[in-house]
PDB file of C-alpha atoms in Angstrom:
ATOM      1  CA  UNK A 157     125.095 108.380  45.444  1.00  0.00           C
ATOM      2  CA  UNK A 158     128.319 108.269  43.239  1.00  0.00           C
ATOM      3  CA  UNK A 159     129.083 111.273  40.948  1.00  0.00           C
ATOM      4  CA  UNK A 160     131.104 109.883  37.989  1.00  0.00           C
ATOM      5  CA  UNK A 161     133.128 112.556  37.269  1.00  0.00           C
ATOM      6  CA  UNK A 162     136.994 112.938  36.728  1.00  0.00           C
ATOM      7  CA  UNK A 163     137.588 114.815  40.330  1.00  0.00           C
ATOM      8  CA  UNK A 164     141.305 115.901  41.629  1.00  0.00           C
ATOM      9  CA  UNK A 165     143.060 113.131  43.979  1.00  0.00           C
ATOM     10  CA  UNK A 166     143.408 114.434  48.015  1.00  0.00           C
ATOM     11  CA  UNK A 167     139.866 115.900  48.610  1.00  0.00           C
ATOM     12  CA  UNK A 168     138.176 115.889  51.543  1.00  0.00           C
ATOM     13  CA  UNK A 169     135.997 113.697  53.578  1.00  0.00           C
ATOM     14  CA  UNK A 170     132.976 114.958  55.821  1.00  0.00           C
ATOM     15  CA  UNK A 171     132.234 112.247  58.879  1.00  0.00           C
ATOM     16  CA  UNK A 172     128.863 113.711  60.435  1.00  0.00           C
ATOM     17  CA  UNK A 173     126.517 111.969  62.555  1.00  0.00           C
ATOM     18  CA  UNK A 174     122.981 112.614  60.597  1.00  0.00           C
ATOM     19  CA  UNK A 175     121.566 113.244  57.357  1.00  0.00           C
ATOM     20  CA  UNK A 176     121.633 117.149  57.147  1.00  0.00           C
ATOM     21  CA  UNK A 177     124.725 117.965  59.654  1.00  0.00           C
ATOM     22  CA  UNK A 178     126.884 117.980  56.796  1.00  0.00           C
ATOM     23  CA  UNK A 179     125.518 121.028  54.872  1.00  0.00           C
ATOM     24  CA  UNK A 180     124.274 122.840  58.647  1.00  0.00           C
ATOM     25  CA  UNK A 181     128.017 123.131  59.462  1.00  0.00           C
ATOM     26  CA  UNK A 182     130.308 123.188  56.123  1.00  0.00           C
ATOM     27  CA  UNK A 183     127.592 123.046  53.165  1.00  0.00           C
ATOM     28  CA  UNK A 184     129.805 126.321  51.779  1.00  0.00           C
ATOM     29  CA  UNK A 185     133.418 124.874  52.475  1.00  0.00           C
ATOM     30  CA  UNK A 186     132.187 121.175  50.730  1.00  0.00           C
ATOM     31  CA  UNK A 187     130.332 123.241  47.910  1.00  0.00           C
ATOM     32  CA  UNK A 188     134.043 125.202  47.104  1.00  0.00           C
ATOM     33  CA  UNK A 189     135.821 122.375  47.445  1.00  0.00           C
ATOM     34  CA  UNK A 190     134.194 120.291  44.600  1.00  0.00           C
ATOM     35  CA  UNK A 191     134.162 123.468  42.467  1.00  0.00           C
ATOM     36  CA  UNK A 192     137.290 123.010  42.829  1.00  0.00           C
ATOM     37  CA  UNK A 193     137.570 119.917  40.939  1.00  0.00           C
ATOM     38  CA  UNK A 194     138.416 118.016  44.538  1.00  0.00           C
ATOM     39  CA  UNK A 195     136.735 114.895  45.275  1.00  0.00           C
ATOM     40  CA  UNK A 196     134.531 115.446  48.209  1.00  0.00           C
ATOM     41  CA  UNK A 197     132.386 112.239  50.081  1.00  0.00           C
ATOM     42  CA  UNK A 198     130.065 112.726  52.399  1.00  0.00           C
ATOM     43  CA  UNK A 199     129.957 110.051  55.168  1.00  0.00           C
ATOM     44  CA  UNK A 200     126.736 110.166  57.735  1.00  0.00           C
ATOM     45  CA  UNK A 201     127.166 107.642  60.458  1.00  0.00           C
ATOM     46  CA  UNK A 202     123.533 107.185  60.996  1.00  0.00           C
ATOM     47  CA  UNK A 203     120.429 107.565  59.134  1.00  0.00           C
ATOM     48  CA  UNK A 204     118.869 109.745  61.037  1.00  0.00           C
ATOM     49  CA  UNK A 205     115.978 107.767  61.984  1.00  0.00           C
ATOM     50  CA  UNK A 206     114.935 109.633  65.122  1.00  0.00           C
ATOM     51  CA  UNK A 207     114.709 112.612  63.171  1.00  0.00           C
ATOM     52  CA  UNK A 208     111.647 114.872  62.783  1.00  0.00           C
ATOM     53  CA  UNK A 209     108.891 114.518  60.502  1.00  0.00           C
ATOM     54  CA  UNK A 210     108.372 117.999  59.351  1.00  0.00           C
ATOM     55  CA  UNK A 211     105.676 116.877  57.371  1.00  0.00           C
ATOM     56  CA  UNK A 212     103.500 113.881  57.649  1.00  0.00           C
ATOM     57  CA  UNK A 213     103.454 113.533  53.430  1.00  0.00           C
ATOM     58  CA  UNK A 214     107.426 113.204  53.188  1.00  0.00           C
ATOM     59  CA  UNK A 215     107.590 110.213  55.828  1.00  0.00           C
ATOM     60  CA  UNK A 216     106.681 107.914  58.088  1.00  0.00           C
ATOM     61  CA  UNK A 217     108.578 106.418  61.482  1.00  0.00           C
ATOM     62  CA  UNK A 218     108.947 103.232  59.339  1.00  0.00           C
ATOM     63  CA  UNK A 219     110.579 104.702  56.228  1.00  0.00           C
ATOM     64  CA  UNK A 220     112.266 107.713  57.428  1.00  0.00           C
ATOM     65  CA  UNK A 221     115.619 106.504  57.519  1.00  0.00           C
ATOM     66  CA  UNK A 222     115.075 105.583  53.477  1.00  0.00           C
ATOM     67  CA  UNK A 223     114.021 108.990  53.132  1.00  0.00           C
ATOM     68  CA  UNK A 224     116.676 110.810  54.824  1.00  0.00           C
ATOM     69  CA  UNK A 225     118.898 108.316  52.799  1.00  0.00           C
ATOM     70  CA  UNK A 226     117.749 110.049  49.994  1.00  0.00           C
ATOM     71  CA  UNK A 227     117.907 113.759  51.210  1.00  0.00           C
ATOM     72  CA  UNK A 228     121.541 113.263  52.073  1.00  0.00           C
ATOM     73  CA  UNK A 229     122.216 111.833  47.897  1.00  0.00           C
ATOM     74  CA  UNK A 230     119.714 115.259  47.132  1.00  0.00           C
ATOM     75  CA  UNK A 231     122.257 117.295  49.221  1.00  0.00           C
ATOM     76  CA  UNK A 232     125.004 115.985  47.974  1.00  0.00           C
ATOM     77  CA  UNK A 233     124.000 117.027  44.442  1.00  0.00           C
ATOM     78  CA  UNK A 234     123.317 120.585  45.288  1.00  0.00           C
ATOM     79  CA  UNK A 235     126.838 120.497  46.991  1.00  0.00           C
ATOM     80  CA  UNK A 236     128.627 118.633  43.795  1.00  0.00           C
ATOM     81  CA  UNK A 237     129.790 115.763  46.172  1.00  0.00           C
ATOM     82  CA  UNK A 238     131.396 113.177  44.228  1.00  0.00           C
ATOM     83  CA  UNK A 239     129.341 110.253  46.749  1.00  0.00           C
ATOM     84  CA  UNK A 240     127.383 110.004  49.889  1.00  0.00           C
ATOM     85  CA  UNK A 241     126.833 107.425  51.979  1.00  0.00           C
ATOM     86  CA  UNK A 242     124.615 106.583  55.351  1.00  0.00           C
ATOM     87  CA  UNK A 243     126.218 103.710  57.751  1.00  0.00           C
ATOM     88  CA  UNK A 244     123.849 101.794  59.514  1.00  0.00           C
ATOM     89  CA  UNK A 245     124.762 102.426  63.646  1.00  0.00           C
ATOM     90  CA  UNK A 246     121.908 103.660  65.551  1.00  0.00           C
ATOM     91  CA  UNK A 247     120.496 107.062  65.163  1.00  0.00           C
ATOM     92  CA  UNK A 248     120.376 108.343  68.534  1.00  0.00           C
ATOM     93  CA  UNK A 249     123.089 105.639  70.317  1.00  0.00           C
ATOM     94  CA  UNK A 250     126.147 106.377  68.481  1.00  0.00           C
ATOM     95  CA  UNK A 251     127.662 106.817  72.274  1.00  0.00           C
ATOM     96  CA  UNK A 252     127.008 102.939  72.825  1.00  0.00           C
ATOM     97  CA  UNK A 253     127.931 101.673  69.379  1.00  0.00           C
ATOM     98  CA  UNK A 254     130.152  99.108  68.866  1.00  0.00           C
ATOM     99  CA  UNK A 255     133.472 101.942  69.026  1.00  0.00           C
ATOM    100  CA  UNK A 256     135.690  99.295  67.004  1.00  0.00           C
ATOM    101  CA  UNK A 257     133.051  99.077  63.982  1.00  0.00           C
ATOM    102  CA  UNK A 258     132.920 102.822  64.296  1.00  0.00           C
ATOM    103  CA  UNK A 259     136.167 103.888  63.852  1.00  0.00           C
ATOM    104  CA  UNK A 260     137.025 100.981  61.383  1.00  0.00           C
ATOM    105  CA  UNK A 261     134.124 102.001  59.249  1.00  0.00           C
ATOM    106  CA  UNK A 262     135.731 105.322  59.148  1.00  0.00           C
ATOM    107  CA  UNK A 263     139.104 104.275  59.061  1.00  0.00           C
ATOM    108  CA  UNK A 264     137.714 102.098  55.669  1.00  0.00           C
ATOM    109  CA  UNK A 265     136.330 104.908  54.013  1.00  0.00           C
ATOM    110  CA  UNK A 266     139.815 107.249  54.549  1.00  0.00           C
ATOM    111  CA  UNK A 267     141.550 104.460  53.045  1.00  0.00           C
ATOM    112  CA  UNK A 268     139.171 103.816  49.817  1.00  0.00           C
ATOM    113  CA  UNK A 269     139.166 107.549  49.019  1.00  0.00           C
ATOM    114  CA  UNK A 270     142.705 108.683  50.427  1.00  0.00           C
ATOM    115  CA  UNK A 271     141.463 112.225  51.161  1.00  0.00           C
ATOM    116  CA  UNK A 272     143.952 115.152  52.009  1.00  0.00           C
ATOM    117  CA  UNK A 273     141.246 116.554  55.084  1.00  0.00           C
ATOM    118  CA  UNK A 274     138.509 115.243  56.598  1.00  0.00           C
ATOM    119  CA  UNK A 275     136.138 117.215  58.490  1.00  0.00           C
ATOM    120  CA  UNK A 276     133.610 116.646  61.261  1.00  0.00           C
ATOM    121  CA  UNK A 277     132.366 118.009  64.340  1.00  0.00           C
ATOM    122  CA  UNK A 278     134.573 120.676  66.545  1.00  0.00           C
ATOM    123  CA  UNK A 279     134.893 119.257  70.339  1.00  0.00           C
ATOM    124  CA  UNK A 280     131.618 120.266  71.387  1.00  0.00           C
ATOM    125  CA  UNK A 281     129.131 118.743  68.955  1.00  0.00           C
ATOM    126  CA  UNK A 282     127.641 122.055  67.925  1.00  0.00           C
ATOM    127  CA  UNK A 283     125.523 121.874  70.850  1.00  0.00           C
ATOM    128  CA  UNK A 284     127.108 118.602  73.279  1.00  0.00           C
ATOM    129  CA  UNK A 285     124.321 116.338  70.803  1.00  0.00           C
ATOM    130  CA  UNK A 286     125.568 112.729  72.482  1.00  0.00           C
ATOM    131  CA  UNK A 287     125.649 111.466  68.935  1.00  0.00           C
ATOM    132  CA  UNK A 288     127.493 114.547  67.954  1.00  0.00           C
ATOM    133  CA  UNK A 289     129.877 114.035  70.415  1.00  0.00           C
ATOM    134  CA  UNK A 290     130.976 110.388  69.530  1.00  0.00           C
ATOM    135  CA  UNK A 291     131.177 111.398  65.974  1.00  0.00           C
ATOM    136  CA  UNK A 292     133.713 114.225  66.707  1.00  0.00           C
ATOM    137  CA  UNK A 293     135.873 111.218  69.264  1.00  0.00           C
ATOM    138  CA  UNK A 294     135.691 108.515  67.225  1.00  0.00           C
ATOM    139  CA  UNK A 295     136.342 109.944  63.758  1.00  0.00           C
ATOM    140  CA  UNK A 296     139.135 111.972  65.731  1.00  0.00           C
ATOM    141  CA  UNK A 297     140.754 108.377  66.478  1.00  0.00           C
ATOM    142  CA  UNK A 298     140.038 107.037  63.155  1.00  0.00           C
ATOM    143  CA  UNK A 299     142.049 109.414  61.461  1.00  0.00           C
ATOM    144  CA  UNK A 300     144.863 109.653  64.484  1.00  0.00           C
ATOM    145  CA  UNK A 301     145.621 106.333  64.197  1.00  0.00           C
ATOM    146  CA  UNK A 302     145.803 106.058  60.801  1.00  0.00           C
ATOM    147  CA  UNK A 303     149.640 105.492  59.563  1.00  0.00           C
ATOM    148  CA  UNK A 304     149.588 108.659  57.570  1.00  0.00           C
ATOM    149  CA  UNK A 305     148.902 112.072  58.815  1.00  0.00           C
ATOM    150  CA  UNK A 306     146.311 114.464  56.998  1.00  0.00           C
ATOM    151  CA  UNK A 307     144.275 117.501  58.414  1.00  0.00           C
ATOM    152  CA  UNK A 308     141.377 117.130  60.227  1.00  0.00           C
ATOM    153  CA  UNK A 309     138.852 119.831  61.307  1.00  0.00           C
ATOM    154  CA  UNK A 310     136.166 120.710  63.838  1.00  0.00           C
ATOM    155  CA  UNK A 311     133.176 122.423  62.243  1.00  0.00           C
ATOM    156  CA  UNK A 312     130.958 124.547  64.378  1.00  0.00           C
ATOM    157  CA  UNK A 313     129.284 127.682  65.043  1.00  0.00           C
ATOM    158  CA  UNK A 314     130.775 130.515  67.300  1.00  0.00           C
ATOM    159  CA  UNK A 315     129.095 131.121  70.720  1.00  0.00           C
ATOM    160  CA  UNK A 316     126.224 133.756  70.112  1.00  0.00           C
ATOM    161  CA  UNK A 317     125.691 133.115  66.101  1.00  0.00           C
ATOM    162  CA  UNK A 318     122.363 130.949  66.734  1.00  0.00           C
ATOM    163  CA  UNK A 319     121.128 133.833  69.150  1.00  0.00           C
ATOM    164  CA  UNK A 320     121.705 136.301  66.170  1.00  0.00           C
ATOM    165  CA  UNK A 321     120.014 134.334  63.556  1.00  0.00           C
ATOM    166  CA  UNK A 322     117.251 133.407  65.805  1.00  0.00           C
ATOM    167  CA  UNK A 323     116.823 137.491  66.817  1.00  0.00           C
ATOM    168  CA  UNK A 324     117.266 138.833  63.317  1.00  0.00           C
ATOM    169  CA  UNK A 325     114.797 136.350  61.921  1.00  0.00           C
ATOM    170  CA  UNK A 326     112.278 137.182  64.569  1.00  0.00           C
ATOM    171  CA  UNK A 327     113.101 140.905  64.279  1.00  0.00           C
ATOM    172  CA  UNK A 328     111.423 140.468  60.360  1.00  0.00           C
ATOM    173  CA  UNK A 329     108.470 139.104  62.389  1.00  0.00           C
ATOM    174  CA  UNK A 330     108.856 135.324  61.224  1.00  0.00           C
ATOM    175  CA  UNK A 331     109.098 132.524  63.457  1.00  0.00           C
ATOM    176  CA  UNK A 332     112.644 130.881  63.894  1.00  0.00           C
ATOM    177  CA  UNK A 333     112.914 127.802  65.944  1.00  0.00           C
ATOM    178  CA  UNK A 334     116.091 125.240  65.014  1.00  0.00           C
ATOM    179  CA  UNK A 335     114.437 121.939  65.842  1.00  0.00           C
ATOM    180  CA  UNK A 336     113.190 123.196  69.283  1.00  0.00           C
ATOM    181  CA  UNK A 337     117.068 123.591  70.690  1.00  0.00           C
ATOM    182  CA  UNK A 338     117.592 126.787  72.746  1.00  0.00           C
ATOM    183  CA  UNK A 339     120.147 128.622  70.494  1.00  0.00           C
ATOM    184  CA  UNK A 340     122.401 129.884  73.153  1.00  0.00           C
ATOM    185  CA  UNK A 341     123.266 125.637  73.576  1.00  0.00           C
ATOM    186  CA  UNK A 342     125.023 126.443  70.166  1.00  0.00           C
ATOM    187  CA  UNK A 343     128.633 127.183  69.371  1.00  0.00           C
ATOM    188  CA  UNK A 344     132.404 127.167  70.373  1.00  0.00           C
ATOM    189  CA  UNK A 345     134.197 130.128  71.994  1.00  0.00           C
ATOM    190  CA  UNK A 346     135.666 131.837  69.583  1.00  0.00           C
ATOM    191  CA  UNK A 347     139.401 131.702  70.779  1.00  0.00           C
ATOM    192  CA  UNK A 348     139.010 127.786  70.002  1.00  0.00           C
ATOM    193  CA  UNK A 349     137.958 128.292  66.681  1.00  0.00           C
ATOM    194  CA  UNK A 350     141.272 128.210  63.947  1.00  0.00           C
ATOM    195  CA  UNK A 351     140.147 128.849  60.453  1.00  0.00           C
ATOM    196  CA  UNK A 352     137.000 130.927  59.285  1.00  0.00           C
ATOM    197  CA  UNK A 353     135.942 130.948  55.443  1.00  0.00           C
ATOM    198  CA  UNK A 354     133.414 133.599  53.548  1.00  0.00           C
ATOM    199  CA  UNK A 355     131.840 130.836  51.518  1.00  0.00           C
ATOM    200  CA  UNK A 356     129.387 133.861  50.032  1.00  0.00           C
ATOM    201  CA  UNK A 357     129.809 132.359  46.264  1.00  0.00           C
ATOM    202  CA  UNK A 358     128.674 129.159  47.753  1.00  0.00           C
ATOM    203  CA  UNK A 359     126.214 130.066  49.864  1.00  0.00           C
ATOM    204  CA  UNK A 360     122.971 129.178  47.099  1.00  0.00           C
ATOM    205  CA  UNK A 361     124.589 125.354  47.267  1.00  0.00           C
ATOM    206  CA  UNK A 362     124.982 125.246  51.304  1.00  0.00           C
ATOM    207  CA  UNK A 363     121.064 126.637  51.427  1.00  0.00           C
ATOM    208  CA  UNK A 364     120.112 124.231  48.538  1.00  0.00           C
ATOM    209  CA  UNK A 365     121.778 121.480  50.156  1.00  0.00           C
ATOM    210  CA  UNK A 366     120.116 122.369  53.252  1.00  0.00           C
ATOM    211  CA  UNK A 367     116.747 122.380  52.145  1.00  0.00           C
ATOM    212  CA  UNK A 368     117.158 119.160  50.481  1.00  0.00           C
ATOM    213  CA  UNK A 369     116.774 117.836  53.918  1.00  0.00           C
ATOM    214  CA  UNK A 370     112.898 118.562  53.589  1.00  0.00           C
ATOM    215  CA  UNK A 371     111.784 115.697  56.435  1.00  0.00           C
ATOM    216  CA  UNK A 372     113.919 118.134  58.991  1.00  0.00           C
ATOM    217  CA  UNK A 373     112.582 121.665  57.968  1.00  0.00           C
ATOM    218  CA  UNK A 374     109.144 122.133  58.719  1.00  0.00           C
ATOM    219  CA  UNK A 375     107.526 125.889  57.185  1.00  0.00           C
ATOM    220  CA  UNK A 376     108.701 127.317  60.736  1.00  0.00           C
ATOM    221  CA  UNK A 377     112.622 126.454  61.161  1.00  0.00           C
ATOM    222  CA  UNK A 378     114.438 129.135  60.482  1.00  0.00           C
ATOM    223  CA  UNK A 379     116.855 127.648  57.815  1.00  0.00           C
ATOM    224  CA  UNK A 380     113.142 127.168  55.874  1.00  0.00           C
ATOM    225  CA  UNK A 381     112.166 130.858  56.513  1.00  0.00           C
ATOM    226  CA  UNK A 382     115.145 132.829  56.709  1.00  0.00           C
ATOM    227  CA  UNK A 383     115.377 135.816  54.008  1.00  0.00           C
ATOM    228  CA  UNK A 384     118.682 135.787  51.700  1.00  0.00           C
ATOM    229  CA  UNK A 385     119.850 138.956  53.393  1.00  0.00           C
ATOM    230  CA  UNK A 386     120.025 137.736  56.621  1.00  0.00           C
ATOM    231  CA  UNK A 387     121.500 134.469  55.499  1.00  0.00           C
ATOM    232  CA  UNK A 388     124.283 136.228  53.782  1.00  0.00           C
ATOM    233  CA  UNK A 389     124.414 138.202  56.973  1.00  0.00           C
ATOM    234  CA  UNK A 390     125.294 135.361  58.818  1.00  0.00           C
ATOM    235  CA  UNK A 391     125.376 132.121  57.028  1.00  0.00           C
ATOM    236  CA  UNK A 392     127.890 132.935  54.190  1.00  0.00           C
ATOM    237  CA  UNK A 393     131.203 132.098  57.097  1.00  0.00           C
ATOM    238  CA  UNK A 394     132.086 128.687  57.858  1.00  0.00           C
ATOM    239  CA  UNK A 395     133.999 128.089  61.080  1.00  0.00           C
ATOM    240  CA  UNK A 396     136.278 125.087  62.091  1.00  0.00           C
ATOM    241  CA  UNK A 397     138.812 124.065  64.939  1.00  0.00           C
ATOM    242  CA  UNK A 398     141.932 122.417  63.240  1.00  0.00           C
ATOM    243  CA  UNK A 399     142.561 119.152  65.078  1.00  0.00           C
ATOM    244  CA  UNK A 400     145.304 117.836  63.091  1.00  0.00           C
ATOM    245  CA  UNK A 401     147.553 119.204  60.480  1.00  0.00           C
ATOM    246  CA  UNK A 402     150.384 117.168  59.009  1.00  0.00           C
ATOM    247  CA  UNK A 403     152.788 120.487  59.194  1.00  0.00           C
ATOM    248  CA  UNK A 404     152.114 122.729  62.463  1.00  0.00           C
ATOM    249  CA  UNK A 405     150.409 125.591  61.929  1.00  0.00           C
ATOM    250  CA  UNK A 406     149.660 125.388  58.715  1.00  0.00           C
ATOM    251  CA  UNK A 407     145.950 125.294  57.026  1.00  0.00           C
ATOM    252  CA  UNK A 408     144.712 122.648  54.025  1.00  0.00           C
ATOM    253  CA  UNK A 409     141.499 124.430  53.804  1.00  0.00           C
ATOM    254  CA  UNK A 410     142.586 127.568  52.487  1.00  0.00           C
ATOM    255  CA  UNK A 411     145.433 125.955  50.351  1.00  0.00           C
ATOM    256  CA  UNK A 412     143.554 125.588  47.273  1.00  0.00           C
ATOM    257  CA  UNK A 413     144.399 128.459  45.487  1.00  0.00           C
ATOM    258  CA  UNK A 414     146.802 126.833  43.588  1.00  0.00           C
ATOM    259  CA  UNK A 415     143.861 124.681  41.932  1.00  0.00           C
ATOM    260  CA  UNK A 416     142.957 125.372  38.298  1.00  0.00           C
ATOM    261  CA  UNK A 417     139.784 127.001  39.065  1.00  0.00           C
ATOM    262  CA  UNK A 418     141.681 129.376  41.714  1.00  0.00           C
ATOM    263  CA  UNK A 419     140.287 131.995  39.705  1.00  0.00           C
ATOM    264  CA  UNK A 420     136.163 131.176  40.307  1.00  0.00           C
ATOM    265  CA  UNK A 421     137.139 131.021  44.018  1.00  0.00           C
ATOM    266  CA  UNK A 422     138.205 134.333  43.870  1.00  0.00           C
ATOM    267  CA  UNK A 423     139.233 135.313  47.362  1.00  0.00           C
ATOM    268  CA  UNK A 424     137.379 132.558  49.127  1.00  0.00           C
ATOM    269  CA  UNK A 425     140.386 130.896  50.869  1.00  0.00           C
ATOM    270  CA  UNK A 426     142.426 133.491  51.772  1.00  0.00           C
TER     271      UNK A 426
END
């Protein structure tokens, strides 16, 4: 999916392993920045043909990774991302993928769309997913060894936020599963975790986006079921681990107040 519209130069670039990670862990963040007038691309390594099949009427084994194809290009539109795009490595074996291919495919991409940030998973994966985990390492060489430095970020959860949304949701007397994972697997400590964003005004994209992943949410996941208050609750923060910054100690993703549009974003990034 391509969006053909005149978008600021130096966006940013989401790397994520499956069809659906993207919007999970910085749906809000993406969302602001292409309100912004930024170019944003979102790259899934995989697509995401181990996946579930929420529902026998959206897909089959055989054309699930077509499908999910297409939920990622529906997500992107709810999230105004100027493209998406799935690679082909294996869904499930990113860990034994060819790690050249890998990191040049990435490396490829950063140098076609020259973005200011790219963002992927924090150290741990969200919760130590192999396939998460050789995202995060490999896109974290990609952009190392690139010859010019930009910011990269982590994205993940805090230790204890999957817990809460499971318990709230459950507390309301709905059911609240996230694919079958125990939720205390989820999250970073939250001494690792650098920058944290109220992405409120975004929040209707990130859960619009999210549900555009309709293969992955059957009528019992939580992110199908959960009531608006609760997701504003605990939904409307993003949280990332800075990896890289080009100047020490400083943050890209809340420098974009001096956009145009500063004004919709209201106090979003600061």
């Amino acid at each position: 999916m391509t969006d053909e519209r005149a978008v600021e130069p130096g966006g940013v670039l989401a790397v994520f392993a499956h069809p659906d990670d993207e919007s999970l862990l910085a749906g809000g963040t993406l969302a602001a920045c292409a309100g912004a007038g930024l170019e944003v691309g979102l790259l899934s390594l995989t697509r995401g043909e181990l996946g579930e099949i929420a529902d026998p009427a959206l897909a089959t084994r055989a054309d699930l990774a077509a499908v999910r194809t297409g939920e990622l290009e529906a997500a992107g539109r709810a999230l105004g991302a100027s493209w998406t795009e799935c690679l082909d490595f294996p869904d499930g074996s990113l860990e034994w993928a060819p790690e050249d291919e890998v990191r040049e495919a990435v490396a490829q991409r950063i140098a076609d769309h020259d973005p200011r940030a790219v963002i992927t998973f924090a150290p741990e994966g969200l919760y130590w997913h192999p396939d998460h985990l050789a995202t995060h390492r490999l896109t974290l060489e990609a952009v190392t060894g690139a010859s010019d430095a930009r910011w990269l970020y982590g994205a993940t959860w805090p230790v204890g936020l999957a817990e809460r949304l499971t318990s709230e949701v459950q507390a309301l007397g709905l059911t609240a599963g996230l694919w079958g994972l125990e939720p205390a697997a989820f999250g970073a400590e939250e001494e690792t975790i650098t920058t944290v964003l109220d992405v409120s005004p975004f929040l209707p994209a990130k859960l619009a986006a999210l549900r555009a992943h309709r293969s992955q949410l059957g009528s019992e996941h939580l992110l199908a079921t959960i009531p608006d208050a609760v997701a504003a609750k605990l939904l409307a923060r993003e949280y990332f681990v800075r990896l890289q910054s080009p100047e020490e100690s400083q943050d890209w993703l809340p420098d974009v107040t001096h956009l145009p549009t500063s004004e919709l974003l209201g106090g979003l990034f600061g």
